[in-house]
Amino acid sequence: MPTISRDEVAHLARLARLAVTDEELDLFAGQLEVILTSVARVGEVAAADIPPTSHAVGLTDVFRADVPRPGLTQQQALLGAYATEGGRFRVPRILDEA
Amino acid sequence: MDYDEVLERFEPVLGLEVHVELSTATKMFCGCANSFGAPPNTHVCPTCLGLPGSLPVLNRAAVESAMRIGLALNCSIAPWCRFSRKNYFYPDMPKNFQISQYDEPIALHGSWAVPLADGSTFTVGIERAHMEEDTGKSLHVGGGTGRIHGANYSLLDYNRAGVPLIEIVTTPIVGAGARAPELARAYVTGLRDLLRALGVSDVRMDQGSLRCDANVSLMPRGSSTFGTRTETKNVNSLRSVERAVRYEMSRQAAVLASGGDVVQETRHFDEATDTTSPGRRKETSEDYRYFPEPDLVPIAPSEEWVARLRATLPELPGQRRARVQAEWGLSDLELRDLVNAGALDLIAATVEVGAPAEQARSWWVSYLSQQANSRDVELAELPITPHQVARVIALVGAGELTNTLARQVVDGILAGEGEPDEIVAARHLAVVSDDAELAAAVEQALAAQPDVAEKIRGGKVAAVGAIVGAVMRATGGQADAHRVRELVLARCTP
Amino acid sequence: MSELTRLSAADLAGRIHAREVTSVQVTQACLDRIAAVDPAVRAFVHLDAQAALAVAAQVDDKLRRGDPPASPLAGVPVALKDVFTTLDMPTTCGSRTLRGWRPPYDATVTRRLRDAGVVIVGKTNMDEFAMGSSTENSAYGPTHNPWDLDRVPGGSGGGSAAAVAAFEVPLAVGTDTGGSIRQPSAMTGTVGVKPTYGGVSRYGLVAFSSSLDQGGPVARTVLDAALLHEVIGGYDALDSTSIDAPVPPVVHAARAGATADLAGLRVGVVREFRGDGYQPGVLRAFDVAVSRLSELGAQVVEVSCPSFDYALPAYYLIAPSECSSNLARFDGMRYGLRLGDDGTRSAEEVMSLTREAGFGPEVKRRIMLGTYALSAGYYDAYYGQAQKVRTLIIRDFAAAFERVDVLVSPTTPTTAFALGERVDDPLAMYLSDLCTIPADLAGNAALSVPAGLSDEDGLPVGLQVMAPAMADDRAYRVAAAYEVARDAADGGPLTHRVPGIEVVGEALC
Ligand SMILES: [Mg+2]
Ligand SMILES: [Zn+2]
């Protein structure tokens, strides 16, 4: 049965970019453990011969012709932005992660 | 440690990852124009901005380019493949996931004979070629250098977001030894030529449409276990590819020789110092949480589709070399020189559009090579196309240009003045064969050199050349030399 | 209450097109009803009365000029779940992070409504990003069930269902990922349809779980649902998962079903969907509904779909996994809320602070659950295994549809529960989607049609009818025939028994 620690919740929160509070760490650790224990039942149907289904409809090969379509103007693109400068979105400094 | 010693003790293992931006008309998953250098955020739509509710629809032309690249690299085309989401947060990525192919690439298990400078080839395994989308571009403001470190804030332009990329990954390359840096460069050079021949990309390293990451590790001689590798990014020119690999080999050898361990990390190549330096180390290991992209359906290329694309492959550089060598009767040495000068494909392309092989060769290896040298660029980087060269040759052949004039036309092309015929018109370079105009020039030349005129009158026909030369000079090379000669003889013989 | 608001959409359209009444009058009647009861129901998060009346006036003008109506629903008011993008109204998805966000584009569903001359009066409340089963997870406050204002209207599309049940509008559009159209419909006594996956374009539908999300109609009658289905459905080149085929003939099926019996129809009762956890009154109402189907001539058999027992856990892995990725874009960099940008913090810190404050607890819980399920070491045991369950469910449906034409079950195990009752117990909340989830996982068509009231609490019960993919019309035919028989037996439409709404409080907008 999965057990989930505060540290694991903190790790998940970091991966998901959520600055969770201390209280939330406890709350979510408890709730995630309960939920995971419940959903872990999917393991009971384990069988190597069952293929996974990612798409319910069996479509393949859906394409678009390589023909330009009008998009948004710069003004429309930036309309919802918190801050802009010179036609660009202004964001806080990016730490180098590459 | 000097380079020879590095090689005495270690065998380098390379892995090359090349990202190619396709030159499709539109982006990978939306109808926005795929173009370079537009004002920021003017080629964007809900999809490539990752706006809530937007959805991707795959560009058929991008898929076909991917398959053609795979076929040219002797890959198998997967009968069924999918896109996945690669999840990580980064502000230049509008959805905070990249739509990429993960465990189901469209092309896999290829191999490719990389042409080397000595005319030989080195066969490199191609692990896969897969499709993915490019990110936007960030501009770092403040902190003095404009670099990401120490910047106060960043500005984002998403015109490039969603541009189709093909990532081509080699299998580990073992056995190149001392030639590993040269091979790395030759691989990227050859790939560039191949992609250009396919017509799928602009392959401009300076504009980022061809980008290379170089993985390097060292294996002690006699061992068969790969060492820890580093991945050097930001290798943005052919020269840098070679230097980065050489530097990493030496650096890692020094670390190992002093009993240290090579750290698995991402490193950055610095063009100014020809060295690499570590990127920011991640405190958490990468976990991209790949899963199949639910907004796209699988691709299942039929055998007919693959066959149809195979039939569209042009003669590729390697095939062309073999054919041209046979047709032109070149020795291995001559072929090698042409290859090294980067001239062979250009000559062949010029011949293909109608120019005689001899003239095509002559233009590319002499006048144009000189121009490339004096500008310190590769021959292929000169802003002149085989079509244009062939047209100049045709104009000379038709007697509409002299060789002197032809060089002026070529200068005009290199200066960006337009097509050969436009330059001929604009610079008034047409050969002068108007008798009245030429007769006046002949008259002047004879008057200026009475002794020569006398000799000709005396029957010394060989002296005609001096007068013709003078007329040519006087007309800026524009005179029809053959007609001038006739006029001189007519004037000096009774 | 104006009589107009009690009419069906089909009746209203008929009268508007015959110019017996104007679209402006109908729209105004809806707006008046909203003004009167929405302070208590709180179904709408955004209203644009002027724009709605302007569209209605245009429809009237065209009809006056003698132009044919743009569609069978031209001039009829509709409410749109606030998860579809709209150029002229904000799209907030019940989330703080999108408060006031104005999309620069219309969803395909929105565009089709406009093209059809349908009058969009406003946007309805929902659980944040459609995650929830009670509409209590909205950053803008809960919606109340018109049948009992102290109870939830179901979710996530509680706003759409409540608006229709409260006679605020005759029609609404919802979205169904795990039951978010059908479950609220069951709890509010309305008709709710989840079309075949790929039947209604998802372009402009803000994604919760992309492989499951599907827009569909909410109405007070089966025919009305069908009319709206045909307006919003059909192929869309902007959605790669859109099915390139004509919309199943649902309007025809609804009309034909209402005038015919069900002789020769084979109905399968899903064995797995009763027992512990099912409210006795719900089961009794369901059994009565099934006996009506028999009386109509249907052959009723019991069918076992054993893997349906695993549908709920599979769903609570697949949906959170996809949502953890879909919601990554809400990072405050390009649109929506941004917090903590004081000039010193990095983009990563600002993203984390913004997302922490912008999302409610259920959304954060699911993002973390999905992040966990997709992680390198856990993928196979969770996400991978859930996708295998999905295969088994599709196989169970396929086997069942060899034997029967449609499957039926209660839509929900219980009637509407009290506000606040399950908010702190995620598992209890998740159980209310038990019966609706299999059709989402398999992608086939399913609807909920009111099946009377539960005898112990007097609250509506839903009859779920499930049909194969692209056989949406089959479910409509069954529901339409049943609806006639039910109303005949009950002496009138169920929705008309909604109690009077005592108005205290304030509207959400
Ligand atoms: Mg990549
Ligand atoms: Zn775009």
mmCIF file of C-alpha atoms in Angstrom, chain C residues 19-271:
data_model
loop_
_atom_site.group_PDB
_atom_site.id
_atom_site.type_symbol
_atom_site.label_atom_id
_atom_site.label_comp_id
_atom_site.label_asym_id
_atom_site.label_seq_id
_atom_site.Cartn_x
_atom_site.Cartn_y
_atom_site.Cartn_z
ATOM 1 C CA ARG C 19 -43.302 35.498 -34.718
ATOM 2 C CA GLU C 20 -45.879 34.887 -31.987
ATOM 3 C CA VAL C 21 -43.329 36.091 -29.505
ATOM 4 C CA THR C 22 -39.990 37.807 -29.983
ATOM 5 C CA SER C 23 -36.602 36.503 -29.001
ATOM 6 C CA VAL C 24 -36.158 39.757 -27.083
ATOM 7 C CA GLN C 25 -39.261 38.962 -25.022
ATOM 8 C CA VAL C 26 -38.063 35.448 -24.323
ATOM 9 C CA THR C 27 -34.575 36.622 -23.465
ATOM 10 C CA GLN C 28 -35.950 39.346 -21.213
ATOM 11 C CA ALA C 29 -38.150 36.790 -19.456
ATOM 12 C CA CYS C 30 -35.072 34.673 -18.757
ATOM 13 C CA LEU C 31 -33.116 37.695 -17.559
ATOM 14 C CA ASP C 32 -35.986 38.644 -15.251
ATOM 15 C CA ARG C 33 -36.156 35.119 -13.880
ATOM 16 C CA ILE C 34 -32.390 35.147 -13.330
ATOM 17 C CA ALA C 35 -32.642 38.476 -11.530
ATOM 18 C CA ALA C 36 -35.371 37.038 -9.342
ATOM 19 C CA VAL C 37 -33.929 33.682 -8.354
ATOM 20 C CA ASP C 38 -30.185 33.707 -9.000
ATOM 21 C CA PRO C 39 -29.387 35.449 -5.726
ATOM 22 C CA ALA C 40 -30.553 32.164 -4.194
ATOM 23 C CA VAL C 41 -29.472 29.651 -6.849
ATOM 24 C CA ARG C 42 -26.183 31.344 -7.798
ATOM 25 C CA ALA C 43 -25.909 29.540 -11.119
ATOM 26 C CA PHE C 44 -24.324 32.358 -13.111
ATOM 27 C CA VAL C 45 -20.846 33.806 -12.748
ATOM 28 C CA HIS C 46 -21.244 36.200 -15.646
ATOM 29 C CA LEU C 47 -24.243 37.758 -17.335
ATOM 30 C CA ASP C 48 -24.352 40.101 -20.269
ATOM 31 C CA ALA C 49 -27.960 41.207 -20.526
ATOM 32 C CA GLN C 50 -27.308 43.918 -23.077
ATOM 33 C CA ALA C 51 -25.328 41.696 -25.412
ATOM 34 C CA ALA C 52 -27.928 38.949 -25.084
ATOM 35 C CA LEU C 53 -30.764 41.329 -25.883
ATOM 36 C CA ALA C 54 -28.811 42.707 -28.831
ATOM 37 C CA VAL C 55 -28.369 39.217 -30.283
ATOM 38 C CA ALA C 56 -32.048 38.491 -29.650
ATOM 39 C CA ALA C 57 -32.992 41.716 -31.435
ATOM 40 C CA GLN C 58 -30.891 40.721 -34.425
ATOM 41 C CA VAL C 59 -32.652 37.375 -34.620
ATOM 42 C CA ASP C 60 -36.014 39.147 -34.429
ATOM 43 C CA ASP C 61 -34.958 41.606 -37.156
ATOM 44 C CA LYS C 62 -33.991 38.826 -39.505
ATOM 45 C CA LEU C 63 -37.208 36.968 -38.908
ATOM 46 C CA ARG C 64 -39.157 40.176 -39.442
ATOM 47 C CA ARG C 65 -37.385 40.599 -42.789
ATOM 48 C CA GLY C 66 -38.533 37.131 -43.741
ATOM 49 C CA ASP C 67 -35.147 35.426 -43.459
ATOM 50 C CA PRO C 68 -35.352 31.775 -42.433
ATOM 51 C CA PRO C 69 -34.124 31.136 -38.851
ATOM 52 C CA ALA C 70 -30.379 30.427 -38.706
ATOM 53 C CA SER C 71 -31.122 27.154 -36.897
ATOM 54 C CA PRO C 72 -34.008 25.393 -35.168
ATOM 55 C CA LEU C 73 -32.872 27.118 -31.955
ATOM 56 C CA ALA C 74 -32.379 30.643 -33.332
ATOM 57 C CA GLY C 75 -33.525 33.171 -30.780
ATOM 58 C CA VAL C 76 -33.580 30.738 -27.837
ATOM 59 C CA PRO C 77 -31.531 31.684 -24.747
ATOM 60 C CA VAL C 78 -28.805 29.367 -23.537
ATOM 61 C CA ALA C 79 -26.283 29.413 -20.687
ATOM 62 C CA LEU C 80 -22.715 28.357 -21.252
ATOM 63 C CA LYS C 81 -20.542 26.626 -18.681
ATOM 64 C CA ASP C 82 -17.694 28.992 -17.866
ATOM 65 C CA VAL C 83 -15.164 26.531 -19.242
ATOM 66 C CA PHE C 84 -15.744 27.508 -22.897
ATOM 67 C CA THR C 85 -13.851 30.510 -24.214
ATOM 68 C CA THR C 86 -15.879 33.537 -25.207
ATOM 69 C CA LEU C 87 -14.587 36.668 -26.898
ATOM 70 C CA ASP C 88 -17.153 38.933 -25.291
ATOM 71 C CA MET C 89 -17.252 37.531 -21.761
ATOM 72 C CA PRO C 90 -14.623 36.422 -19.266
ATOM 73 C CA THR C 91 -13.778 32.726 -18.996
ATOM 74 C CA THR C 92 -12.804 31.842 -15.444
ATOM 75 C CA CYS C 93 -13.411 28.090 -15.026
ATOM 76 C CA GLY C 94 -14.451 28.730 -11.437
ATOM 77 C CA SER C 95 -10.842 29.545 -10.629
ATOM 78 C CA ARG C 96 -9.190 32.453 -8.935
ATOM 79 C CA THR C 97 -6.272 32.135 -11.325
ATOM 80 C CA LEU C 98 -8.489 33.144 -14.268
ATOM 81 C CA ARG C 99 -10.542 35.833 -12.541
ATOM 82 C CA GLY C 100 -11.491 38.347 -15.233
ATOM 83 C CA TRP C 101 -9.546 36.583 -18.007
ATOM 84 C CA ARG C 102 -10.886 37.550 -21.416
ATOM 85 C CA PRO C 103 -9.904 35.033 -24.064
ATOM 86 C CA PRO C 104 -8.921 36.437 -27.464
ATOM 87 C CA TYR C 105 -10.911 33.720 -29.200
ATOM 88 C CA ASP C 106 -14.224 31.874 -29.204
ATOM 89 C CA ALA C 107 -14.495 28.157 -28.572
ATOM 90 C CA THR C 108 -15.926 26.178 -31.488
ATOM 91 C CA VAL C 109 -19.008 25.466 -29.348
ATOM 92 C CA THR C 110 -19.378 29.199 -28.675
ATOM 93 C CA ARG C 111 -18.993 30.012 -32.355
ATOM 94 C CA ARG C 112 -21.546 27.394 -33.359
ATOM 95 C CA LEU C 113 -24.055 28.785 -30.887
ATOM 96 C CA ARG C 114 -23.527 32.269 -32.289
ATOM 97 C CA ASP C 115 -23.779 31.034 -35.877
ATOM 98 C CA ALA C 116 -27.036 29.276 -34.961
ATOM 99 C CA GLY C 117 -28.529 32.518 -33.664
ATOM 100 C CA VAL C 118 -28.729 31.082 -30.161
ATOM 101 C CA VAL C 119 -28.717 33.794 -27.477
ATOM 102 C CA ILE C 120 -25.904 33.257 -24.984
ATOM 103 C CA VAL C 121 -27.140 34.980 -21.843
ATOM 104 C CA GLY C 122 -24.219 34.225 -19.582
ATOM 105 C CA LYS C 123 -21.650 31.842 -18.161
ATOM 106 C CA THR C 124 -22.455 29.332 -15.457
ATOM 107 C CA ASN C 125 -20.694 28.371 -12.280
ATOM 108 C CA MET C 126 -18.679 25.179 -11.986
ATOM 109 C CA ASP C 127 -16.224 23.342 -9.809
ATOM 110 C CA GLU C 128 -12.803 24.857 -10.373
ATOM 111 C CA PHE C 129 -11.506 23.587 -13.727
ATOM 112 C CA ALA C 130 -14.368 21.065 -13.685
ATOM 113 C CA MET C 131 -12.835 19.158 -10.785
ATOM 114 C CA GLY C 132 -15.543 18.223 -8.404
ATOM 115 C CA SER C 133 -18.994 16.726 -8.041
ATOM 116 C CA SER C 134 -20.849 19.434 -6.164
ATOM 117 C CA THR C 135 -19.895 22.870 -7.588
ATOM 118 C CA GLU C 136 -18.567 23.703 -4.143
ATOM 119 C CA ASN C 137 -15.024 23.941 -5.511
ATOM 120 C CA SER C 138 -15.723 27.205 -7.301
ATOM 121 C CA ALA C 139 -13.617 30.170 -6.274
ATOM 122 C CA TYR C 140 -16.791 32.209 -6.666
ATOM 123 C CA GLY C 141 -18.857 30.253 -4.173
ATOM 124 C CA PRO C 142 -21.195 27.285 -4.499
ATOM 125 C CA THR C 143 -24.316 26.964 -6.615
ATOM 126 C CA HIS C 144 -27.477 25.816 -4.847
ATOM 127 C CA ASN C 145 -29.863 23.093 -5.933
ATOM 128 C CA PRO C 146 -33.207 24.628 -6.942
ATOM 129 C CA TRP C 147 -34.995 21.624 -5.427
ATOM 130 C CA ASP C 148 -33.504 22.314 -2.030
ATOM 131 C CA LEU C 149 -31.261 25.313 -1.628
ATOM 132 C CA ASP C 150 -29.338 23.649 1.178
ATOM 133 C CA ARG C 151 -28.188 20.923 -1.166
ATOM 134 C CA VAL C 152 -25.590 20.786 -3.895
ATOM 135 C CA PRO C 153 -26.677 20.779 -7.538
ATOM 136 C CA GLY C 154 -24.035 18.175 -8.342
ATOM 137 C CA GLY C 155 -20.908 19.017 -10.301
ATOM 138 C CA SER C 156 -18.859 20.066 -11.915
ATOM 139 C CA GLY C 157 -21.552 21.577 -14.104
ATOM 140 C CA GLY C 158 -23.876 22.466 -11.238
ATOM 141 C CA GLY C 159 -24.347 25.984 -12.592
ATOM 142 C CA SER C 160 -25.621 24.796 -15.965
ATOM 143 C CA ALA C 161 -27.934 22.177 -14.449
ATOM 144 C CA ALA C 162 -29.296 24.512 -11.756
ATOM 145 C CA ALA C 163 -29.907 27.312 -14.274
ATOM 146 C CA VAL C 164 -32.032 24.981 -16.389
ATOM 147 C CA ALA C 165 -33.821 23.381 -13.413
ATOM 148 C CA ALA C 166 -34.608 26.807 -11.929
ATOM 149 C CA PHE C 167 -36.206 27.951 -15.231
ATOM 150 C CA GLU C 168 -33.545 30.623 -15.640
ATOM 151 C CA VAL C 169 -32.824 29.354 -19.141
ATOM 152 C CA PRO C 170 -34.344 26.529 -21.167
ATOM 153 C CA LEU C 171 -30.946 25.203 -22.243
ATOM 154 C CA ALA C 172 -27.348 25.116 -21.105
ATOM 155 C CA VAL C 173 -24.088 23.646 -22.289
ATOM 156 C CA GLY C 174 -22.027 21.578 -19.894
ATOM 157 C CA THR C 175 -18.956 19.377 -20.063
ATOM 158 C CA ASP C 176 -18.607 15.814 -18.925
ATOM 159 C CA THR C 177 -15.266 14.318 -17.905
ATOM 160 C CA GLY C 178 -16.367 11.839 -15.261
ATOM 161 C CA GLY C 179 -20.052 12.675 -15.199
ATOM 162 C CA SER C 180 -20.108 16.463 -14.899
ATOM 163 C CA ILE C 181 -23.139 16.814 -17.190
ATOM 164 C CA ARG C 182 -25.117 13.707 -16.211
ATOM 165 C CA GLN C 183 -24.528 13.733 -12.462
ATOM 166 C CA PRO C 184 -25.763 17.347 -11.946
ATOM 167 C CA SER C 185 -28.635 16.647 -14.316
ATOM 168 C CA ALA C 186 -29.666 13.675 -12.206
ATOM 169 C CA MET C 187 -29.448 15.786 -9.057
ATOM 170 C CA THR C 188 -31.474 18.660 -10.519
ATOM 171 C CA GLY C 189 -34.057 16.676 -12.468
ATOM 172 C CA THR C 190 -32.833 17.768 -15.878
ATOM 173 C CA VAL C 191 -31.787 15.953 -19.044
ATOM 174 C CA GLY C 192 -28.005 15.880 -19.517
ATOM 175 C CA VAL C 193 -26.158 14.266 -22.380
ATOM 176 C CA LYS C 194 -22.539 13.277 -22.743
ATOM 177 C CA PRO C 195 -22.128 12.811 -26.501
ATOM 178 C CA THR C 196 -19.708 10.289 -27.958
ATOM 179 C CA TYR C 197 -16.131 11.470 -27.341
ATOM 180 C CA GLY C 198 -15.156 13.363 -30.480
ATOM 181 C CA GLY C 199 -18.753 14.307 -31.231
ATOM 182 C CA VAL C 200 -18.509 17.871 -29.920
ATOM 183 C CA SER C 201 -15.388 19.916 -30.546
ATOM 184 C CA ARG C 202 -13.102 20.529 -27.587
ATOM 185 C CA TYR C 203 -11.469 23.552 -29.243
ATOM 186 C CA GLY C 204 -11.856 26.358 -26.721
ATOM 187 C CA LEU C 205 -12.992 24.025 -23.942
ATOM 188 C CA VAL C 206 -10.445 24.652 -21.191
ATOM 189 C CA ALA C 207 -9.001 21.206 -20.648
ATOM 190 C CA PHE C 208 -9.304 19.253 -17.438
ATOM 191 C CA SER C 209 -8.634 15.747 -18.748
ATOM 192 C CA SER C 210 -8.200 15.884 -22.499
ATOM 193 C CA SER C 211 -8.911 12.241 -23.262
ATOM 194 C CA LEU C 212 -12.222 12.407 -21.380
ATOM 195 C CA ASP C 213 -13.624 15.943 -21.648
ATOM 196 C CA GLN C 214 -16.694 16.289 -23.793
ATOM 197 C CA GLY C 215 -19.191 19.124 -24.128
ATOM 198 C CA GLY C 216 -22.887 18.374 -24.247
ATOM 199 C CA PRO C 217 -26.395 19.716 -23.715
ATOM 200 C CA VAL C 218 -28.447 20.231 -20.568
ATOM 201 C CA ALA C 219 -32.199 20.717 -20.998
ATOM 202 C CA ARG C 220 -35.564 20.071 -19.439
ATOM 203 C CA THR C 221 -36.711 17.737 -22.222
ATOM 204 C CA VAL C 222 -35.042 15.089 -24.341
ATOM 205 C CA LEU C 223 -35.991 16.854 -27.570
ATOM 206 C CA ASP C 224 -34.510 20.137 -26.351
ATOM 207 C CA ALA C 225 -31.257 18.371 -25.531
ATOM 208 C CA ALA C 226 -31.216 16.858 -29.011
ATOM 209 C CA LEU C 227 -31.814 20.231 -30.675
ATOM 210 C CA LEU C 228 -28.874 21.739 -28.795
ATOM 211 C CA HIS C 229 -26.759 18.648 -29.474
ATOM 212 C CA GLU C 230 -27.168 19.159 -33.230
ATOM 213 C CA VAL C 231 -26.210 22.838 -32.954
ATOM 214 C CA ILE C 232 -22.982 22.267 -31.032
ATOM 215 C CA GLY C 233 -21.979 18.856 -32.436
ATOM 216 C CA GLY C 234 -20.103 17.791 -35.528
ATOM 217 C CA TYR C 235 -16.666 17.653 -37.035
ATOM 218 C CA ASP C 236 -14.152 20.418 -36.301
ATOM 219 C CA ALA C 237 -10.770 20.520 -38.016
ATOM 220 C CA LEU C 238 -9.361 22.421 -35.017
ATOM 221 C CA ASP C 239 -9.760 19.372 -32.755
ATOM 222 C CA SER C 240 -7.638 16.360 -33.763
ATOM 223 C CA THR C 241 -9.913 14.029 -31.820
ATOM 224 C CA SER C 242 -13.059 15.270 -33.544
ATOM 225 C CA ILE C 243 -14.913 12.557 -35.459
ATOM 226 C CA ASP C 244 -15.255 13.377 -39.149
ATOM 227 C CA ALA C 245 -18.774 12.042 -39.583
ATOM 228 C CA PRO C 246 -22.275 13.501 -39.500
ATOM 229 C CA VAL C 247 -23.818 14.096 -36.079
ATOM 230 C CA PRO C 248 -25.946 11.058 -35.205
ATOM 231 C CA PRO C 249 -29.612 11.922 -35.992
ATOM 232 C CA VAL C 250 -30.494 12.757 -32.419
ATOM 233 C CA VAL C 251 -33.350 15.181 -33.126
ATOM 234 C CA HIS C 252 -35.019 12.643 -35.360
ATOM 235 C CA ALA C 253 -34.495 9.979 -32.697
ATOM 236 C CA ALA C 254 -35.963 12.203 -29.992
ATOM 237 C CA ARG C 255 -39.040 13.010 -32.082
ATOM 238 C CA ALA C 256 -39.514 9.431 -33.262
ATOM 239 C CA GLY C 257 -38.904 8.028 -29.779
ATOM 240 C CA ALA C 258 -41.620 10.227 -28.297
ATOM 241 C CA THR C 259 -44.246 8.749 -30.574
ATOM 242 C CA ALA C 260 -43.266 5.104 -30.493
ATOM 243 C CA ASP C 261 -42.800 2.235 -28.082
ATOM 244 C CA LEU C 262 -39.583 0.321 -27.487
ATOM 245 C CA ALA C 263 -40.677 -2.986 -28.930
ATOM 246 C CA GLY C 264 -37.715 -5.088 -29.913
ATOM 247 C CA LEU C 265 -35.226 -2.948 -27.986
ATOM 248 C CA ARG C 266 -32.870 -4.896 -25.764
ATOM 249 C CA VAL C 267 -32.012 -3.117 -22.512
ATOM 250 C CA GLY C 268 -29.227 -4.286 -20.223
ATOM 251 C CA VAL C 269 -29.285 -3.381 -16.528
ATOM 252 C CA VAL C 270 -25.725 -3.091 -15.265
ATOM 253 C CA ARG C 271 -25.478 -5.570 -12.394
#
